[in-house]
C-alpha positions as a LaTeX table, in Angstrom:
\begin{tabular}{lrrr}
\hline
Residue & $x$ (\AA) & $y$ (\AA) & $z$ (\AA) \\
\hline
Met1 & 0.00 & 0.00 & 0.00 \\
Asn2 & 2.77 & 2.46 & 0.96 \\
His3 & 4.58 & 1.55 & $-2.24$ \\
Lys4 & 1.51 & 2.48 & $-4.29$ \\
Ile5 & 1.13 & 5.77 & $-2.46$ \\
Leu6 & 4.76 & 6.62 & $-3.14$ \\
Ile7 & 4.35 & 5.89 & $-6.85$ \\
Ser8 & 1.23 & 8.08 & $-6.95$ \\
Met9 & 3.06 & 10.95 & $-5.24$ \\
Leu10 & 5.96 & 10.69 & $-7.68$ \\
Phe11 & 3.53 & 10.75 & $-10.57$ \\
Leu12 & 1.93 & 13.92 & $-9.23$ \\
Val13 & 5.32 & 15.63 & $-8.86$ \\
Val14 & 6.35 & 14.70 & $-12.40$ \\
Gly15 & 2.96 & 15.82 & $-13.71$ \\
Tyr16 & 3.22 & 19.17 & $-11.96$ \\
Thr17 & 6.71 & 19.79 & $-13.32$ \\
Ala18 & 5.55 & 19.10 & $-16.86$ \\
Val19 & 2.63 & 21.51 & $-16.52$ \\
Ala20 & 4.65 & 24.22 & $-14.79$ \\
Gln21 & 7.23 & 24.53 & $-17.53$ \\
Gln22 & 6.02 & 25.95 & $-20.81$ \\
Val23 & 7.81 & 27.52 & $-23.75$ \\
Leu24 & 6.00 & 30.26 & $-25.67$ \\
Leu25 & 7.02 & 32.03 & $-28.85$ \\
Leu26 & 7.76 & 35.69 & $-28.15$ \\
Tyr27 & 6.08 & 36.66 & $-31.40$ \\
Pro28 & 2.96 & 34.75 & $-32.42$ \\
Asp29 & 3.05 & 36.44 & $-35.85$ \\
Ser30 & 5.84 & 38.19 & $-37.75$ \\
Ile31 & 9.18 & 38.81 & $-36.05$ \\
Pro32 & 10.28 & 42.47 & $-36.23$ \\
Asn33 & 13.63 & 43.42 & $-37.77$ \\
Ser34 & 13.93 & 40.04 & $-39.53$ \\
Thr35 & 14.77 & 39.82 & $-43.23$ \\
Val36 & 14.22 & 36.06 & $-43.52$ \\
Lys37 & 11.81 & 33.53 & $-42.10$ \\
Leu38 & 13.38 & 31.98 & $-39.02$ \\
Ser39 & 13.32 & 28.27 & $-38.38$ \\
Lys40 & 11.55 & 27.04 & $-35.27$ \\
Asp41 & 14.87 & 26.62 & $-33.45$ \\
Glu42 & 15.89 & 30.20 & $-34.27$ \\
Gln43 & 12.68 & 31.86 & $-33.10$ \\
Pro44 & 12.89 & 33.80 & $-29.82$ \\
Thr45 & 11.03 & 32.21 & $-26.93$ \\
Leu46 & 9.96 & 32.64 & $-23.33$ \\
Glu47 & 10.33 & 29.65 & $-21.00$ \\
Ile48 & 8.07 & 29.80 & $-17.96$ \\
Tyr49 & 8.78 & 28.61 & $-14.41$ \\
Leu50 & 5.90 & 29.38 & $-12.06$ \\
Pro51 & 6.22 & 28.64 & $-8.35$ \\
Val52 & 3.63 & 26.55 & $-6.55$ \\
Lys53 & 0.74 & 28.72 & $-5.39$ \\
Glu54 & 1.60 & 28.18 & $-1.72$ \\
Lys55 & 4.98 & 29.84 & $-2.24$ \\
Ala56 & 4.16 & 32.44 & $-4.91$ \\
Asn57 & 4.71 & 36.02 & $-3.75$ \\
Gly58 & 3.71 & 37.83 & $-6.96$ \\
Thr59 & 7.22 & 38.91 & $-7.93$ \\
Ala60 & 8.63 & 37.88 & $-11.30$ \\
Val61 & 12.06 & 37.90 & $-12.92$ \\
Ile62 & 12.82 & 37.82 & $-16.63$ \\
Ile63 & 16.20 & 36.20 & $-17.16$ \\
Phe64 & 18.68 & 36.95 & $-19.95$ \\
Pro65 & 21.55 & 34.44 & $-20.19$ \\
Gly66 & 25.00 & 35.58 & $-21.27$ \\
Gly67 & 27.24 & 34.44 & $-24.10$ \\
Ala68 & 28.91 & 37.55 & $-25.58$ \\
Tyr69 & 25.94 & 38.00 & $-27.96$ \\
Ala70 & 27.45 & 35.04 & $-29.85$ \\
Phe71 & 25.75 & 32.15 & $-28.03$ \\
Leu72 & 23.48 & 31.68 & $-25.01$ \\
Ala73 & 24.57 & 29.99 & $-21.77$ \\
Tyr74 & 20.95 & 28.93 & $-21.58$ \\
Ala75 & 21.22 & 26.23 & $-18.92$ \\
Glu76 & 23.95 & 27.72 & $-16.70$ \\
Glu77 & 22.62 & 31.30 & $-16.69$ \\
Gly78 & 19.01 & 30.62 & $-17.64$ \\
Thr79 & 17.02 & 27.59 & $-16.59$ \\
Thr80 & 19.20 & 26.81 & $-13.56$ \\
Ile81 & 18.64 & 30.34 & $-12.28$ \\
Ala82 & 14.92 & 30.20 & $-13.06$ \\
Lys83 & 14.42 & 27.04 & $-11.04$ \\
Ala84 & 16.21 & 28.59 & $-8.05$ \\
Phe85 & 13.97 & 31.68 & $-8.14$ \\
Ala86 & 10.80 & 29.63 & $-8.56$ \\
Glu87 & 11.75 & 27.55 & $-5.54$ \\
Lys88 & 11.78 & 30.81 & $-3.54$ \\
Gly89 & 8.29 & 31.75 & $-4.71$ \\
Ile90 & 9.38 & 34.09 & $-7.51$ \\
Ala91 & 8.03 & 33.42 & $-11.01$ \\
Ala92 & 10.87 & 33.17 & $-13.52$ \\
Phe93 & 10.95 & 33.50 & $-17.29$ \\
Val94 & 14.00 & 32.64 & $-19.40$ \\
Val95 & 14.35 & 34.52 & $-22.68$ \\
Lys96 & 15.95 & 32.90 & $-25.69$ \\
Tyr97 & 16.68 & 36.14 & $-27.49$ \\
Arg98 & 17.97 & 36.50 & $-31.02$ \\
Leu99 & 21.72 & 36.75 & $-31.44$ \\
Pro100 & 22.80 & 39.68 & $-33.66$ \\
Lys101 & 23.29 & 38.64 & $-37.30$ \\
Asn102 & 23.66 & 40.87 & $-40.33$ \\
Glu103 & 22.47 & 38.04 & $-42.57$ \\
Thr104 & 19.00 & 37.85 & $-41.03$ \\
Met105 & 18.39 & 41.33 & $-39.56$ \\
Arg106 & 17.94 & 44.87 & $-40.82$ \\
Asp107 & 19.80 & 46.29 & $-37.82$ \\
Lys108 & 21.41 & 43.55 & $-35.77$ \\
Ser109 & 22.03 & 45.84 & $-32.79$ \\
Leu110 & 18.28 & 46.19 & $-32.16$ \\
Ser111 & 17.02 & 42.59 & $-32.26$ \\
Pro112 & 18.08 & 41.59 & $-28.71$ \\
Leu113 & 16.49 & 44.76 & $-27.30$ \\
Met114 & 13.30 & 44.13 & $-29.27$ \\
Asp115 & 13.11 & 40.62 & $-27.84$ \\
Ala116 & 13.72 & 41.95 & $-24.32$ \\
Gln117 & 10.93 & 44.51 & $-24.72$ \\
Gln118 & 8.61 & 41.87 & $-26.14$ \\
Ala119 & 9.37 & 39.60 & $-23.19$ \\
Ile120 & 8.48 & 42.19 & $-20.53$ \\
Lys121 & 5.42 & 43.22 & $-22.52$ \\
Met122 & 4.24 & 39.61 & $-22.65$ \\
Val123 & 4.87 & 38.91 & $-18.97$ \\
Arg124 & 3.20 & 42.12 & $-17.82$ \\
Ser125 & 0.19 & 41.57 & $-20.11$ \\
Lys126 & $-0.31$ & 38.08 & $-18.66$ \\
Ala127 & 0.27 & 39.08 & $-15.04$ \\
Met128 & $-3.23$ & 38.17 & $-13.93$ \\
Glu129 & $-3.14$ & 34.81 & $-15.71$ \\
Trp130 & 0.21 & 33.93 & $-14.09$ \\
Asn131 & $-0.67$ & 35.31 & $-10.63$ \\
Leu132 & 1.88 & 38.14 & $-10.81$ \\
Asp133 & 1.94 & 41.67 & $-9.46$ \\
Pro134 & 2.40 & 43.80 & $-12.62$ \\
Lys135 & 4.39 & 46.31 & $-10.53$ \\
Lys136 & 6.89 & 43.70 & $-9.35$ \\
Ile137 & 8.36 & 42.48 & $-12.63$ \\
Gly138 & 12.11 & 42.81 & $-12.94$ \\
Val139 & 15.02 & 41.55 & $-15.02$ \\
Val140 & 18.08 & 39.43 & $-14.30$ \\
Gly141 & 21.04 & 39.49 & $-16.68$ \\
Tyr142 & 24.35 & 37.67 & $-16.75$ \\
Ser143 & 27.42 & 38.95 & $-18.62$ \\
Ala144 & 26.23 & 40.04 & $-22.09$ \\
Gly145 & 22.73 & 39.21 & $-20.83$ \\
Gly146 & 23.47 & 41.84 & $-18.18$ \\
His147 & 24.10 & 44.31 & $-20.97$ \\
Leu148 & 20.76 & 43.41 & $-22.51$ \\
Ala149 & 18.96 & 43.68 & $-19.15$ \\
Ser150 & 20.54 & 47.07 & $-18.46$ \\
Thr151 & 19.69 & 48.20 & $-22.00$ \\
Leu152 & 16.06 & 47.34 & $-21.34$ \\
Gly153 & 16.28 & 49.23 & $-18.04$ \\
Thr154 & 17.74 & 52.37 & $-19.63$ \\
His155 & 15.94 & 52.44 & $-23.01$ \\
Phe156 & 12.36 & 51.68 & $-21.94$ \\
Ser157 & 10.97 & 55.10 & $-22.89$ \\
Lys158 & 11.21 & 54.23 & $-26.60$ \\
Ser159 & 9.31 & 51.21 & $-27.84$ \\
Tyr160 & 11.18 & 49.30 & $-30.54$ \\
Ile161 & 8.28 & 46.85 & $-30.91$ \\
Pro162 & 4.59 & 47.32 & $-31.72$ \\
Asn163 & 2.93 & 48.35 & $-28.45$ \\
Thr164 & $-0.47$ & 49.80 & $-29.23$ \\
Glu165 & $-1.67$ & 48.72 & $-25.77$ \\
Asn166 & 0.88 & 51.11 & $-24.23$ \\
Ile167 & 2.09 & 48.45 & $-21.79$ \\
Ser168 & 4.98 & 49.69 & $-19.67$ \\
Leu169 & 8.32 & 48.30 & $-20.86$ \\
Arg170 & 10.15 & 49.51 & $-17.77$ \\
Pro171 & 11.46 & 46.78 & $-15.45$ \\
Asp172 & 10.59 & 47.39 & $-11.80$ \\
Phe173 & 14.10 & 46.33 & $-10.76$ \\
Met174 & 17.31 & 44.97 & $-12.26$ \\
Ile175 & 19.72 & 42.30 & $-11.05$ \\
Leu176 & 22.97 & 42.45 & $-13.03$ \\
Val177 & 25.55 & 39.71 & $-12.54$ \\
Tyr178 & 29.11 & 40.33 & $-13.86$ \\
Pro179 & 27.45 & 42.47 & $-16.55$ \\
Val180 & 28.84 & 44.03 & $-19.68$ \\
Ile181 & 27.66 & 47.63 & $-19.34$ \\
Ser182 & 29.76 & 49.82 & $-21.61$ \\
Met183 & 30.58 & 49.73 & $-25.31$ \\
Glu184 & 33.45 & 52.19 & $-24.80$ \\
Asp185 & 36.82 & 50.66 & $-25.75$ \\
Lys186 & 38.38 & 51.23 & $-22.33$ \\
Leu187 & 35.69 & 49.17 & $-20.56$ \\
Thr188 & 33.81 & 46.95 & $-22.95$ \\
His189 & 34.05 & 43.24 & $-23.53$ \\
Val190 & 35.38 & 43.30 & $-27.09$ \\
Gly191 & 33.62 & 40.14 & $-28.25$ \\
Ser192 & 30.22 & 41.38 & $-27.06$ \\
Lys193 & 30.76 & 44.76 & $-28.69$ \\
Ile194 & 31.73 & 43.29 & $-32.06$ \\
Ser195 & 28.84 & 40.82 & $-31.99$ \\
Leu196 & 26.30 & 43.54 & $-31.21$ \\
Leu197 & 27.63 & 46.59 & $-33.04$ \\
Gly198 & 30.09 & 45.29 & $-35.64$ \\
Met199 & 33.76 & 46.05 & $-36.21$ \\
Glu200 & 33.47 & 49.81 & $-36.76$ \\
Pro201 & 30.33 & 51.19 & $-35.09$ \\
Ser202 & 29.59 & 54.89 & $-35.12$ \\
Lys203 & 30.29 & 57.01 & $-32.05$ \\
Glu204 & 26.55 & 57.56 & $-31.72$ \\
Lys205 & 25.88 & 53.81 & $-31.66$ \\
Val206 & 28.63 & 53.22 & $-29.09$ \\
Ala207 & 27.20 & 55.95 & $-26.86$ \\
Leu208 & 23.63 & 54.66 & $-27.25$ \\
Phe209 & 24.57 & 51.19 & $-26.05$ \\
Ser210 & 26.98 & 52.34 & $-23.33$ \\
Asn211 & 24.37 & 52.06 & $-20.63$ \\
Glu212 & 26.32 & 53.94 & $-17.97$ \\
Leu213 & 25.64 & 56.99 & $-20.16$ \\
Gln214 & 21.91 & 56.30 & $-20.37$ \\
Val215 & 21.02 & 56.28 & $-16.67$ \\
Thr216 & 18.35 & 58.74 & $-15.48$ \\
Lys217 & 16.39 & 59.23 & $-12.28$ \\
Asp218 & 13.79 & 56.84 & $-13.72$ \\
Thr219 & 16.19 & 53.92 & $-14.16$ \\
Pro220 & 14.95 & 51.00 & $-12.03$ \\
Pro221 & 16.56 & 50.11 & $-8.66$ \\
Thr222 & 19.53 & 47.87 & $-9.36$ \\
Tyr223 & 21.52 & 45.12 & $-7.67$ \\
Leu224 & 25.00 & 44.50 & $-9.12$ \\
Thr225 & 27.55 & 41.82 & $-8.33$ \\
His226 & 30.99 & 41.19 & $-9.81$ \\
Cys227 & 34.46 & 39.85 & $-8.97$ \\
Gly228 & 37.53 & 42.03 & $-8.83$ \\
Asp229 & 39.61 & 39.43 & $-10.66$ \\
Asp230 & 37.16 & 38.98 & $-13.54$ \\
Asn231 & 39.46 & 38.62 & $-16.55$ \\
Thr232 & 36.61 & 38.47 & $-19.08$ \\
Val233 & 34.40 & 41.46 & $-18.21$ \\
Asp234 & 36.17 & 44.30 & $-16.40$ \\
Val235 & 34.70 & 44.84 & $-12.91$ \\
Asn236 & 34.63 & 48.56 & $-13.65$ \\
Asn237 & 31.57 & 47.94 & $-15.82$ \\
Ser238 & 29.58 & 47.36 & $-12.62$ \\
Ile239 & 31.34 & 50.18 & $-10.77$ \\
Val240 & 30.65 & 52.90 & $-13.36$ \\
Phe241 & 27.01 & 51.81 & $-13.62$ \\
Tyr242 & 26.66 & 51.94 & $-9.84$ \\
Gln243 & 28.19 & 55.42 & $-9.83$ \\
Ala244 & 25.77 & 56.58 & $-12.53$ \\
Leu245 & 22.84 & 55.22 & $-10.54$ \\
Gln246 & 24.07 & 56.98 & $-7.40$ \\
Lys247 & 24.52 & 60.25 & $-9.27$ \\
Asn248 & 20.91 & 60.07 & $-10.45$ \\
Gly249 & 19.46 & 59.14 & $-7.06$ \\
Val250 & 18.50 & 55.57 & $-8.02$ \\
Asp251 & 18.52 & 52.89 & $-5.32$ \\
Ala252 & 21.49 & 50.63 & $-6.01$ \\
Glu253 & 23.40 & 47.88 & $-4.26$ \\
Leu254 & 26.87 & 46.72 & $-5.32$ \\
His255 & 28.47 & 43.46 & $-4.13$ \\
Leu256 & 32.12 & 43.01 & $-5.12$ \\
Phe257 & 34.14 & 39.90 & $-4.38$ \\
Pro258 & 37.94 & 39.93 & $-4.50$ \\
Lys259 & 38.19 & 36.59 & $-6.29$ \\
Gly260 & 35.95 & 34.27 & $-8.28$ \\
Asn261 & 36.56 & 35.37 & $-11.87$ \\
His262 & 33.86 & 35.40 & $-14.53$ \\
Gly263 & 30.85 & 33.13 & $-14.12$ \\
Phe264 & 31.45 & 32.75 & $-10.37$ \\
Thr265 & 27.78 & 32.09 & $-9.59$ \\
Gln266 & 28.01 & 28.85 & $-11.56$ \\
Arg267 & 30.58 & 27.53 & $-9.09$ \\
Leu268 & 28.96 & 28.60 & $-5.81$ \\
Pro269 & 26.10 & 27.03 & $-3.85$ \\
Val270 & 22.81 & 28.68 & $-4.79$ \\
Ser271 & 22.32 & 30.20 & $-1.32$ \\
Glu272 & 25.61 & 32.14 & $-1.50$ \\
Trp273 & 24.63 & 34.17 & $-4.56$ \\
Met274 & 20.86 & 34.16 & $-4.16$ \\
Glu275 & 20.37 & 35.31 & $-0.56$ \\
Pro276 & 21.87 & 38.80 & $-1.16$ \\
Met277 & 19.63 & 39.19 & $-4.22$ \\
Leu278 & 16.56 & 38.20 & $-2.23$ \\
Gly279 & 17.55 & 40.63 & 0.51 \\
Phe280 & 17.75 & 43.44 & $-2.05$ \\
Leu281 & 14.34 & 42.54 & $-3.47$ \\
Lys282 & 12.80 & 42.49 & $-0.01$ \\
Arg283 & 14.25 & 45.90 & 0.86 \\
Glu284 & 12.83 & 47.26 & $-2.39$ \\
Gly285 & 9.37 & 45.88 & $-1.57$ \\
Asn286 & 9.41 & 42.96 & $-3.99$ \\
\hline
\end{tabular}
């Protein structure tokens, strides 16, 4: 009898997991800024991880994995992170955004931002369906995904996607983990810059996507974390963004570790990198 009960319980757990994880296309119709029809594998998507109702607190995070705008560390900086947030009662959504390509895009620098805006528009528009507070929807970005998250958080006043419903594209908070912030030569991660902007971008384009230059008083509250010995993305990316936030009176929290290099959250127990983030969210009312 106990054996049968155990099997039934396992079946319920497996069934719940299958229902809880869904993958939706970001664009049900045409994909903006595309010059060719994308295959199913190339289409941008939103993967959904909803917490059990008993734990759900209404807060949501939209996660952008890194990969220098050349690939996506989708498991390490996407689904793994989403599961950890969902376990804490926070709904999590992983974005498979388009990687910049001249061959398939009119302006390759805009496609990731379009996908980021579409993702927050979709999540906010479905807040009631997914049991979310529409005023507690933030973004989490890792490495180049941190650049995309901070671009969304500093460029929300202009809609690069159709938005006739006038849904707010502003994240309510940002969590940026060893992020690329600047496109300026002295700070940027060269691979990310070339992937996004090309070999010889204009000064205007460099300035537009150097997000430390785009901070205003309306930029969302931000949590940043980085390692001083990061030999991939200069720690000063996080520092200059923090300084810009401070200058504009935006709530900001900066956690710097002396050692750990790039991708340090992948090598630490979840509690070590997540607890400070949760503390920040709680202090900000999320």
